[in-house]
Coordinates of C-alpha atoms in Angstrom, one line a residue:
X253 CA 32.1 -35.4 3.8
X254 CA 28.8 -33.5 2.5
X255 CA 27.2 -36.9 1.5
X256 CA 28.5 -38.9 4.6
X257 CA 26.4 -35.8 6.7
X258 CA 23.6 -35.7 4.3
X259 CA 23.4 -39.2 5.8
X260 CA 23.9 -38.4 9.3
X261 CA 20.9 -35.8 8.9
X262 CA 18.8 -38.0 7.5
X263 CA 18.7 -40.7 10.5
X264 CA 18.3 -37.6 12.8
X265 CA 15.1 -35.3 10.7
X266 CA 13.4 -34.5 7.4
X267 CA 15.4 -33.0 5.1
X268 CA 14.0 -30.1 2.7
X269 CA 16.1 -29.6 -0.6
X270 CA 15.0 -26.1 -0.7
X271 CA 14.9 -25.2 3.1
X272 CA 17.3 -22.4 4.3
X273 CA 17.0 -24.1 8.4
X274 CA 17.6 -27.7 6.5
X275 CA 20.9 -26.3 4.5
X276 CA 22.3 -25.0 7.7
X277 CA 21.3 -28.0 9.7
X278 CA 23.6 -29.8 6.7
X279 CA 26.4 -27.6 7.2
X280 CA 26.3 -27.9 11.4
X281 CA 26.8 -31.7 11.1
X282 CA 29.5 -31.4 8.5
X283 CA 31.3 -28.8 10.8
X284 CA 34.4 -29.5 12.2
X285 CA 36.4 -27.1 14.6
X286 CA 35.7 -24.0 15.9
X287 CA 32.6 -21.8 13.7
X288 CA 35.0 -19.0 13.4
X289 CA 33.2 -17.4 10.2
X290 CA 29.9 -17.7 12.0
X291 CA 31.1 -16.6 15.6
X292 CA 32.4 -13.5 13.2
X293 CA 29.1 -12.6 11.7
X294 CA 27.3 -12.5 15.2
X295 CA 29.7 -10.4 16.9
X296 CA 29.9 -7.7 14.1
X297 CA 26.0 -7.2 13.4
X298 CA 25.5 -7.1 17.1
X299 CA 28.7 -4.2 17.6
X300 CA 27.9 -2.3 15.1
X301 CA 23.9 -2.5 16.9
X302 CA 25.4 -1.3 20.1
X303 CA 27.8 1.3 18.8
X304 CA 24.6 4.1 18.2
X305 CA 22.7 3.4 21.3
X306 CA 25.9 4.3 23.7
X307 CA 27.8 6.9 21.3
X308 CA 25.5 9.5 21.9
X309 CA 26.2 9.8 26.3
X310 CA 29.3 11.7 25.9
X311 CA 28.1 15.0 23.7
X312 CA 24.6 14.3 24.8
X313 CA 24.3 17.3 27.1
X314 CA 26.6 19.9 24.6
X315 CA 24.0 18.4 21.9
X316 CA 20.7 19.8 24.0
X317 CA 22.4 22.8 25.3
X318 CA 23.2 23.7 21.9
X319 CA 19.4 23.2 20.8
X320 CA 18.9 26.3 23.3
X321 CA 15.8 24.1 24.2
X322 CA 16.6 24.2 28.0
X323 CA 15.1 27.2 29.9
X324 CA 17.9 26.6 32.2
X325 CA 21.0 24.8 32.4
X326 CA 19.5 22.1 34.8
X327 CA 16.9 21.7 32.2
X328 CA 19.6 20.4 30.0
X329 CA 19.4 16.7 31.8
X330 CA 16.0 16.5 31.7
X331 CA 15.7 16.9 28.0
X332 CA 19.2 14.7 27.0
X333 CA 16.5 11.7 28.7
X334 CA 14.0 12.6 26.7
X335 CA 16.6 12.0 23.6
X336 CA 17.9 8.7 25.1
X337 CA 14.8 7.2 26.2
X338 CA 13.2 7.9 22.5
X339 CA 15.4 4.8 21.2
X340 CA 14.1 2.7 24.2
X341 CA 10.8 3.6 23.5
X342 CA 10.7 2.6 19.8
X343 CA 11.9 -0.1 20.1
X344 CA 9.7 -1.5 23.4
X345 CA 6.8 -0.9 20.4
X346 CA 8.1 -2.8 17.6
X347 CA 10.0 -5.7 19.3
X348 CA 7.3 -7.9 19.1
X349 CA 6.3 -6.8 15.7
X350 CA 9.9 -7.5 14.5
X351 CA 9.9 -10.4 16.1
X352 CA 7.2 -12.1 14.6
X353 CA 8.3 -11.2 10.9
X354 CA 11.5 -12.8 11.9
X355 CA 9.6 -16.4 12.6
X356 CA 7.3 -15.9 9.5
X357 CA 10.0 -14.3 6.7
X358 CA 13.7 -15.1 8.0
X359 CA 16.2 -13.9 10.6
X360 CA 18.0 -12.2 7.7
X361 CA 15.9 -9.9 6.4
X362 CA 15.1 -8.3 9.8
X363 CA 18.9 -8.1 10.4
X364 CA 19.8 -6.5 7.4
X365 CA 16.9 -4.1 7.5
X366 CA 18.2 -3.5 11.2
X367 CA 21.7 -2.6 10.0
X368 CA 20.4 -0.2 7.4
X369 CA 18.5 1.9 9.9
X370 CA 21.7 2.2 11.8
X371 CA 23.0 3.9 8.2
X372 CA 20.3 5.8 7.5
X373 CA 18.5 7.2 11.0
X374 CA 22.4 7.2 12.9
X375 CA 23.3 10.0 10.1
X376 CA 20.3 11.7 10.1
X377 CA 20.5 12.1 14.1
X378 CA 24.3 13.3 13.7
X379 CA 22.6 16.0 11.5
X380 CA 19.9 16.9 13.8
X381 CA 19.3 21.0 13.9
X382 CA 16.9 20.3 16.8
X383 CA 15.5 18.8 19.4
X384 CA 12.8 17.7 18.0
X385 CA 14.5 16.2 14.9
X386 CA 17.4 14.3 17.2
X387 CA 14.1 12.5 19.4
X388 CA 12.1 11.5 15.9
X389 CA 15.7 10.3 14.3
X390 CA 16.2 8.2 17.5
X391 CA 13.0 7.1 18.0
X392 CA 12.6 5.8 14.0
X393 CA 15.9 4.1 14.8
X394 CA 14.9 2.2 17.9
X395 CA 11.6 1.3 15.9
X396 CA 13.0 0.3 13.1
X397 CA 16.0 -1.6 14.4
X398 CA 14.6 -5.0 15.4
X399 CA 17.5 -7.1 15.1
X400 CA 18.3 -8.1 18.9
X401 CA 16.1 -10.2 19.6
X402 CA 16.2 -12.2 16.1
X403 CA 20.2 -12.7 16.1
X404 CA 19.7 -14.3 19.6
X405 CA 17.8 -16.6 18.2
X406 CA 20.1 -16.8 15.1
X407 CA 22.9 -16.9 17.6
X408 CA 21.3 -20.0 19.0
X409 CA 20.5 -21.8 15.9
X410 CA 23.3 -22.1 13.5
X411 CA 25.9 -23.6 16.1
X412 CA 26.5 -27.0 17.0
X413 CA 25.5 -28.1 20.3
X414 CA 29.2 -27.5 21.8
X415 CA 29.2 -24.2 20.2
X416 CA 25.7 -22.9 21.3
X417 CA 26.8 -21.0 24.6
X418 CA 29.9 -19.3 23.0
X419 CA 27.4 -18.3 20.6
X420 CA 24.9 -16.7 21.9
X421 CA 27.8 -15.5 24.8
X422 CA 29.2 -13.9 21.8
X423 CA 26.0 -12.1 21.3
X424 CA 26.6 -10.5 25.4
X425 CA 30.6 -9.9 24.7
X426 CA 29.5 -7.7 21.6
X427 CA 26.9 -5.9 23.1
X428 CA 29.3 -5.0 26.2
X429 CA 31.8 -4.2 23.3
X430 CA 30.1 -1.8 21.4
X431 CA 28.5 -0.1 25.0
X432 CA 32.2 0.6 25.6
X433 CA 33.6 1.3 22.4
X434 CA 30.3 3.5 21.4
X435 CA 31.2 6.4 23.8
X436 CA 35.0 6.3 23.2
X437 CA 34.1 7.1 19.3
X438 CA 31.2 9.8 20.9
X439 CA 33.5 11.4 23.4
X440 CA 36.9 11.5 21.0
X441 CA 35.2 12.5 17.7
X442 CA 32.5 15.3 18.9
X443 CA 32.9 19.0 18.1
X444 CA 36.4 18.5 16.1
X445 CA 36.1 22.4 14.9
X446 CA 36.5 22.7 18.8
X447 CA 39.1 20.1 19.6
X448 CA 41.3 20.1 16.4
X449 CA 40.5 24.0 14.5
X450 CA 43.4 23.2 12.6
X451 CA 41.9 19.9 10.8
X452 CA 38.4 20.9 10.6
X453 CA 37.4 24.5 10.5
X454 CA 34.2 26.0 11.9
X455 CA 32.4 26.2 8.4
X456 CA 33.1 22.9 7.2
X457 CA 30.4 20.4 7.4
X458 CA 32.3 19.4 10.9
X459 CA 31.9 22.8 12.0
X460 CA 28.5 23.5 11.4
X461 CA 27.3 20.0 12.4
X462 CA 29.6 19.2 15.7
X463 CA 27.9 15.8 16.6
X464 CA 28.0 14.5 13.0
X465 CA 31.5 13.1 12.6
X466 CA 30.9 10.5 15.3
X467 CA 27.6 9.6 14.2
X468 CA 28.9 9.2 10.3
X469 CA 31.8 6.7 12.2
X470 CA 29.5 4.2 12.9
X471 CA 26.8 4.6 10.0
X472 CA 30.1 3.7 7.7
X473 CA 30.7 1.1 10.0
X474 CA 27.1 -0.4 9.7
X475 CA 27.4 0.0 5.8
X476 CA 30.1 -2.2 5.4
X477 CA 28.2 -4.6 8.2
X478 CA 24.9 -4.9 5.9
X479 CA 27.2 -5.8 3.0
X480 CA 28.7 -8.4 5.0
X481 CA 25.2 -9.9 6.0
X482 CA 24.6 -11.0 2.1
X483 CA 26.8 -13.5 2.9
X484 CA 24.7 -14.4 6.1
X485 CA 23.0 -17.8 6.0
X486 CA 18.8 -18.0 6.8
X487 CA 18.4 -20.6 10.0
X488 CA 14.7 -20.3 9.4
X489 CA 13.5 -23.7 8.2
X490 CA 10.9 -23.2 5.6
X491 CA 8.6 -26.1 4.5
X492 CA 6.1 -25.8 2.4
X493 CA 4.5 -27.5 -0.5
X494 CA 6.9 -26.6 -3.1
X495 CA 9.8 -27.8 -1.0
X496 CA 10.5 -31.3 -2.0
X497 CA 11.7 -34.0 0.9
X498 CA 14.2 -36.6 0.6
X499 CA 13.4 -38.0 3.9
X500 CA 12.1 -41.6 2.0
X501 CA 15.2 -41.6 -0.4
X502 CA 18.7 -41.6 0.9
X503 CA 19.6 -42.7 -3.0
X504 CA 18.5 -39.9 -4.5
X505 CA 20.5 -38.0 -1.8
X506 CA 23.8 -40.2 -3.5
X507 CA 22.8 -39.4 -7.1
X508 CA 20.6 -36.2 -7.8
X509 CA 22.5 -33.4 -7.4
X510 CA 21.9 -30.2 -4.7
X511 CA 19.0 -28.7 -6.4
X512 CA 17.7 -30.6 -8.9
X513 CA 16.6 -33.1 -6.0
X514 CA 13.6 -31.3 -5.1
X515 CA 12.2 -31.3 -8.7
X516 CA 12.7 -35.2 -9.2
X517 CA 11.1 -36.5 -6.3
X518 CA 7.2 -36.8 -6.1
X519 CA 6.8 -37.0 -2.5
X520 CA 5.1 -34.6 -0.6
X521 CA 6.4 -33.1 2.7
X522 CA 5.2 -33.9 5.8
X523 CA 4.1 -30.6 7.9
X524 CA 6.7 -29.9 10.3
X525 CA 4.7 -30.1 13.6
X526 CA 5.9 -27.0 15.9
X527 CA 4.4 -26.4 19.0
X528 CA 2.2 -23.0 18.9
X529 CA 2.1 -23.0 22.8
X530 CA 0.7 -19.6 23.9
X531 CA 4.0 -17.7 24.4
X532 CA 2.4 -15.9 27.8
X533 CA 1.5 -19.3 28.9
X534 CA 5.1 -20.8 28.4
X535 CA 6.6 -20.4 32.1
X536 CA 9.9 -21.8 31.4
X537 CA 10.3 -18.6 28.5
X538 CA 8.5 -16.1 30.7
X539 CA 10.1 -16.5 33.7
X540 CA 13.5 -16.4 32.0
X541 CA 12.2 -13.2 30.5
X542 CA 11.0 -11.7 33.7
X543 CA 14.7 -12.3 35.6
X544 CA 16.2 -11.1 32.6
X545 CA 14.5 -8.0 33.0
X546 CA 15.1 -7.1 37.2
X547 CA 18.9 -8.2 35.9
X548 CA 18.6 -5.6 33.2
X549 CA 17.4 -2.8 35.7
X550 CA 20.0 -3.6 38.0
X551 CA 22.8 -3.7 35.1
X552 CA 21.5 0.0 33.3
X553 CA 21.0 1.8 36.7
X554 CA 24.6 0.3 37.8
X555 CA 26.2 1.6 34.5
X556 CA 24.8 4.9 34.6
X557 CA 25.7 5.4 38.4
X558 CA 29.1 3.7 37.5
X559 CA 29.8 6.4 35.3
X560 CA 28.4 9.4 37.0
X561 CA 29.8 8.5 40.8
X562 CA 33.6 7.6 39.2
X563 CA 33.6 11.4 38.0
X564 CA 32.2 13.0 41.1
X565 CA 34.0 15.1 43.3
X566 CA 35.8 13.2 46.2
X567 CA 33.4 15.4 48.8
X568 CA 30.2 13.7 46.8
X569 CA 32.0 10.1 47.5
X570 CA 33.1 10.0 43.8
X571 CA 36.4 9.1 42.4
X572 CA 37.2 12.6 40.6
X573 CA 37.8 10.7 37.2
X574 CA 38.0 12.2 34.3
X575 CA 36.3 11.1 31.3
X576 CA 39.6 9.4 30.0
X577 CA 40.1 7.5 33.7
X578 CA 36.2 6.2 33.1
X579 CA 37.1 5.0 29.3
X580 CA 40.4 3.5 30.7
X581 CA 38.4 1.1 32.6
X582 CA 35.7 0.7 31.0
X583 CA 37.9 -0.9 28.1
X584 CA 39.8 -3.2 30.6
X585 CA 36.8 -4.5 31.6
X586 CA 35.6 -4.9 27.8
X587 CA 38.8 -6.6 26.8
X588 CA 38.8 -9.0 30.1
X589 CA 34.7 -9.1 29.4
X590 CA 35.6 -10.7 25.6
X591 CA 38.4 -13.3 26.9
X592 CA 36.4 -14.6 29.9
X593 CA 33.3 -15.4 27.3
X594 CA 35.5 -17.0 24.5
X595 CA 37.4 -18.9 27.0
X596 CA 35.8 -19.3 30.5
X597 CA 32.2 -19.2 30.0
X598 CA 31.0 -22.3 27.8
X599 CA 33.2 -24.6 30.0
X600 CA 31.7 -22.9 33.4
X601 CA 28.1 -23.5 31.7
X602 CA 28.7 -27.1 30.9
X603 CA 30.2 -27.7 34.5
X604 CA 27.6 -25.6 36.6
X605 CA 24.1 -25.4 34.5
X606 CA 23.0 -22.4 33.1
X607 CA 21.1 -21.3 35.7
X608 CA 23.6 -22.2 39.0
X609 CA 26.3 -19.9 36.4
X610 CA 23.6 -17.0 36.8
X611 CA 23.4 -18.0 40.3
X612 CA 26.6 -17.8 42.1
X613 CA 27.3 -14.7 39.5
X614 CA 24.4 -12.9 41.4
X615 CA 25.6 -13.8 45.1
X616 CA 28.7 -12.7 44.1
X617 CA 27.8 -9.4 42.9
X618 CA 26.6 -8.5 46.4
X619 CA 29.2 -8.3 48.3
X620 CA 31.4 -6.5 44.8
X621 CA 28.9 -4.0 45.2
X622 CA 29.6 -3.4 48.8
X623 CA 33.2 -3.0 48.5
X624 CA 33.0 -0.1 45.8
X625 CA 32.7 3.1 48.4
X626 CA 35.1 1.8 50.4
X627 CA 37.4 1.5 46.9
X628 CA 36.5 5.6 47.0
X629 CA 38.5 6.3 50.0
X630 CA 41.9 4.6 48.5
X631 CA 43.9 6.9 46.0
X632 CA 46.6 6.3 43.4
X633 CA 47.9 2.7 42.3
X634 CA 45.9 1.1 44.8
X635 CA 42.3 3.0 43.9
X636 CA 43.2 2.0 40.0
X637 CA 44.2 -1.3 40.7
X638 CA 41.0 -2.0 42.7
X639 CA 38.8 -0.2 40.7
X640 CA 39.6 -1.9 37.2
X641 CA 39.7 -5.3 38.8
X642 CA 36.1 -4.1 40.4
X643 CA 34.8 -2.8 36.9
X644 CA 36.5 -6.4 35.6
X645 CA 34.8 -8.9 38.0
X646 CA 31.3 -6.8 37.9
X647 CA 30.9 -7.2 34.3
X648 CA 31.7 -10.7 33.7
X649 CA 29.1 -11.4 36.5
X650 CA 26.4 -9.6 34.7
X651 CA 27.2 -11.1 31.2
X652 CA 27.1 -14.3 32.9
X653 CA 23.6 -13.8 34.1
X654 CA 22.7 -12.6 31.3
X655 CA 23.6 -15.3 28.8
X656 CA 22.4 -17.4 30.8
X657 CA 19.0 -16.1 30.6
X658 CA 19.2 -15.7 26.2
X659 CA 20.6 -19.4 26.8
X660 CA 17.1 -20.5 28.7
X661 CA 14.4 -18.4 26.8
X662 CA 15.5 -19.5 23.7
X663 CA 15.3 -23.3 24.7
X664 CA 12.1 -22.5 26.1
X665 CA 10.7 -22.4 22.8
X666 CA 10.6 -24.2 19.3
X667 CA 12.4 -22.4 16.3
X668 CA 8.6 -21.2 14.8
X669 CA 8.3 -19.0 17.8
X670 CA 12.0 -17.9 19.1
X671 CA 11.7 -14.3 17.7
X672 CA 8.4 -13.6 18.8
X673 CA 9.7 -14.8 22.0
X674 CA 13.0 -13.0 21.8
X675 CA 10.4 -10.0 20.9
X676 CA 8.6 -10.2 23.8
X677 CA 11.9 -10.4 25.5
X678 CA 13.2 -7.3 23.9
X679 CA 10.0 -5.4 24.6
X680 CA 10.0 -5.8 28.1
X681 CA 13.5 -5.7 28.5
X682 CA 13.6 -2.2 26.9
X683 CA 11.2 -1.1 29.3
X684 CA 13.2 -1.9 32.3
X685 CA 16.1 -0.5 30.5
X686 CA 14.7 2.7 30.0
X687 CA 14.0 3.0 33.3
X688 CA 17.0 2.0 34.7
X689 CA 19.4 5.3 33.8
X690 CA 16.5 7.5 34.6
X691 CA 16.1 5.8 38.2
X692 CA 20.1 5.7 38.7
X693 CA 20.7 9.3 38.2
X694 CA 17.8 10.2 40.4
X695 CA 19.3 7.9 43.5
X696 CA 22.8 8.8 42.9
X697 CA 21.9 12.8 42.7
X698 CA 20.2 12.3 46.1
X699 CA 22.7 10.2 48.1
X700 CA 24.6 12.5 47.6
X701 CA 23.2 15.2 49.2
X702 CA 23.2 12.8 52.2
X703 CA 26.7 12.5 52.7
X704 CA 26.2 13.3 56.7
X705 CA 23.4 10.4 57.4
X706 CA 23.5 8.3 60.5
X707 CA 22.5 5.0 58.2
X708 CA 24.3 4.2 54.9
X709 CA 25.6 7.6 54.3
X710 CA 25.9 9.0 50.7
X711 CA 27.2 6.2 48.3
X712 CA 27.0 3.7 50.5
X713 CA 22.8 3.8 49.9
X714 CA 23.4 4.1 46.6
X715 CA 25.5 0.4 46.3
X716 CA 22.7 -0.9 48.7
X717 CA 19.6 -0.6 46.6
X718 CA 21.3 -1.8 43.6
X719 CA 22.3 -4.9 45.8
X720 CA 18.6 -4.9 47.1
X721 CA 17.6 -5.5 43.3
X722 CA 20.2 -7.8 42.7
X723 CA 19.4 -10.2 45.7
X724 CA 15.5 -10.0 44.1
X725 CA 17.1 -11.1 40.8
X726 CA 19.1 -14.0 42.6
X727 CA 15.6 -14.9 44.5
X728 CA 13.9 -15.6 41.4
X729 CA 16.7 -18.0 40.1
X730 CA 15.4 -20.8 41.9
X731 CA 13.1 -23.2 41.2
X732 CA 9.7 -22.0 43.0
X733 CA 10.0 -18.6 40.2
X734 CA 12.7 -19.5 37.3
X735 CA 11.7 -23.0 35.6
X736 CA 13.7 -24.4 32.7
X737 CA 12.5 -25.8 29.7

């Protein structure tokens, strides 16, 4: 079978003994069946990414009023953003940066050294003593955790063809995992001198640090992740002069063995010609990046409003949830989110295009959207049934646009420069995401001191802009804007 695709490669490229991107190209063509193993490290590095970024929302405000930072207990939001947008803002400054060590040393080594930070900085934040301490803990972690944008492009380069979309719509499923899963392990596991005194007392280490359990959760979970990732294979094809080709001798292929192939043939390689296209001048990859980023407003400010309007008070034109009714479906719509993008998705991509997928998923947002403060006035079964299914269809939408955009900026691009462009990506990206939250809370806080207006009356405005962004986002789908590769 290995010889017999050895074979197969050969018609197809050059083939580097020594070349980590050539040995995976070797094992895609002698893949058969789903790439379970693979599909498994993707989803794992990229959960256990997410978990720290959303396990913080839940204790966030006990954390800063406990600082005794806040002058005043409305000061207490202002300074949680500070915390939260620290993360954001590291990691805007070193995407790039991480992104171009990915194309020059490996995929690998800026995964692993992203899972590490998540041990070392998430532990060090669930220690924090001050405010000042929790924003340099989080901002060192969002600087030094660079591995988003290079598993997309890992994502994208270690499947088969047929497998490519479920892969790097794993990388979306995970992400929307771990943004679920994150504040369940936050909100359950902070202050347990509080919630369980007869487990942990007040002057254990529990006790005196209430935010560290949760935070300890997920570095131990990110521990065992970076010991899984020794097992991860490089996709980044390195050939240089030391890296013997076989590309002239399909015998020595038959009769040399793995390794000692390189050192018997004299040939020199020939230089692998990748494109070095300026990356700002690539409109198929920046276009891609800049709907991916009005997408990724709209998604942030819609899950921070999400959250916020489903536990206020039905006289605010909330829902009166508690946090359990939020995490309730919140994990419906994760565990609906991860069969609709194993199942559902890759077919729906080969049958529509990538980019009529992101489409019709962004018309049918709009009129989702609409129907959620009209959801607000049922109660009971009804209000839950809706609500969930709501939550359900809205975030399969989004993923789909948003796969659909990793899906087009990384076949905008040759493999030499898919992590600087997933860097660039990431960098703007985080940008738009940082000002997402910060933008929601601000229009859902004043809607609903509006409750009385003649025109789109508290929530109702609220619903409205976030369609107004949306129908942008679907305007720049077509062809005049959005161009693919």
């Amino acid at each position: 079978m290995v010889e017999e695709s050895r074979e197969r490669l050969l018609k197809k490229n050059v083939y580097y003994e020594n070349c980590p991107g050539c040995k995976v190209e070797l094992y895609k063509e002698s893949q058969r069946g789903l790439p379970i193993r693979d599909l498994f490290f993707v989803w794992i590095i990229v959960l256990s990414n997410a978990l720290p970024i959303s396990s913080l929302f839940p204790f966030l405000y006990f954390m800063i009023r406990d600082f005794n930072i806040a002058k005043k207990q409305e000061d207490i939001s202002l300074y949680g953003g500070f915390v939260g947008s620290s993360f954001m803002l590291g990691r805007a400054l070193t995407s790039v940066y991480w992104g171009i060590v990915a194309d020059r040393y490996g995929r690998k080594p800026v995964i692993i050294i992203g899972t590490i930070s998540v041990v070392i900085f998430n532990t060090l934040f669930g220690l924090s003593v001050n405010f000042w301490m929790a924003i340099v803990t989080r901002f060192l972690l969002g600087s030094l955790n660079g591995l988003l944008g290079p598993i997309k492009a890992y994502a994208s380069e270690v499947f088969r063809d047929e497998y490519q979309a479920l892969g790097v719509s794993t990388v979306s499923t995970a992400w929307g995992i771990g943004l679920i899963v994150g504040p369940a392990i936050g909100g359950y596991l902070a202050q347990p001198a509080e919630k369980h005194p007869n487990i942990f007392s007040k002057n254990s280490l529990f006790g005196r640090f209430p935010y560290f359990l949760p935070c300890l959760c997920i570095s131990l979970i990110a521990m065992g992740v970076t010991i899984v990732t020794i097992w991860l294979p490089e996709t980044l094809h390195k050939h240089n002069e030391n890296s013997g080709s076989s590309a002239d001798s399909k015998e020595a292929l038959k009769t040399a063995s793995y390794l000692s192939n390189t050192n018997k043939t004299n040939q020199k390689p020939e230089v692998e010609k990748i494109s070095k296209k300026s990356l700002l001048r690539n409109w198929p990859l920046m276009s891609s990046i800049l709907v991916y980023c009005v997408f990724s407003l709209h998604n942030m400010a819609y899950t921070e409003i999400f959250s916020l309007w489903a536990t206020s008070p039905r006289n605010l034109g909330g829902l009166s949830y508690t946090s359990e009714n939020v995490g309730q479906v919140l994990a419906i719509s994760g565990f609906g989110l991860l069969v609709f993008q194993s199942f559902l998705y890759p077919p729906m991509e080969r049958m529509f295009g990538v980019i009529m997928t992101a489409r019709i998923a962004g018309v049918l947002s709009i009129p989702l959207l609409t129907s959620y403060p009209y959801i607000a006035l049922l109660s009971g079964f009804s209000l839950s049934l809706l609500i969930n299914l709501a939550s359900l269809t809205k975030n399969v939408l989004s993923t789909s646009i948003t796969t659909g955009m990793f899906l087009l900026q990384n076949r905008a691009v040759d493999q030499g420069q898919r992590g600087a462009a997933n860097g660039i990506s990431m960098t703007l990206m985080s940008l738009f995401k940082a000002l997402g939250p910060a933008a929601g809370g601000a229009i859902l806080s004043w809607a609903q001191r509006r409750q009385d207006a003649s025109i789109l009356p508290g929530d109702q405005i609220v619903f409205f802009i976030l369609n107004v962004i949306e129908a942008i986002g679907v305007l720049m789908t077509f062809k005049l804007f959005l161009r693919a590769a």
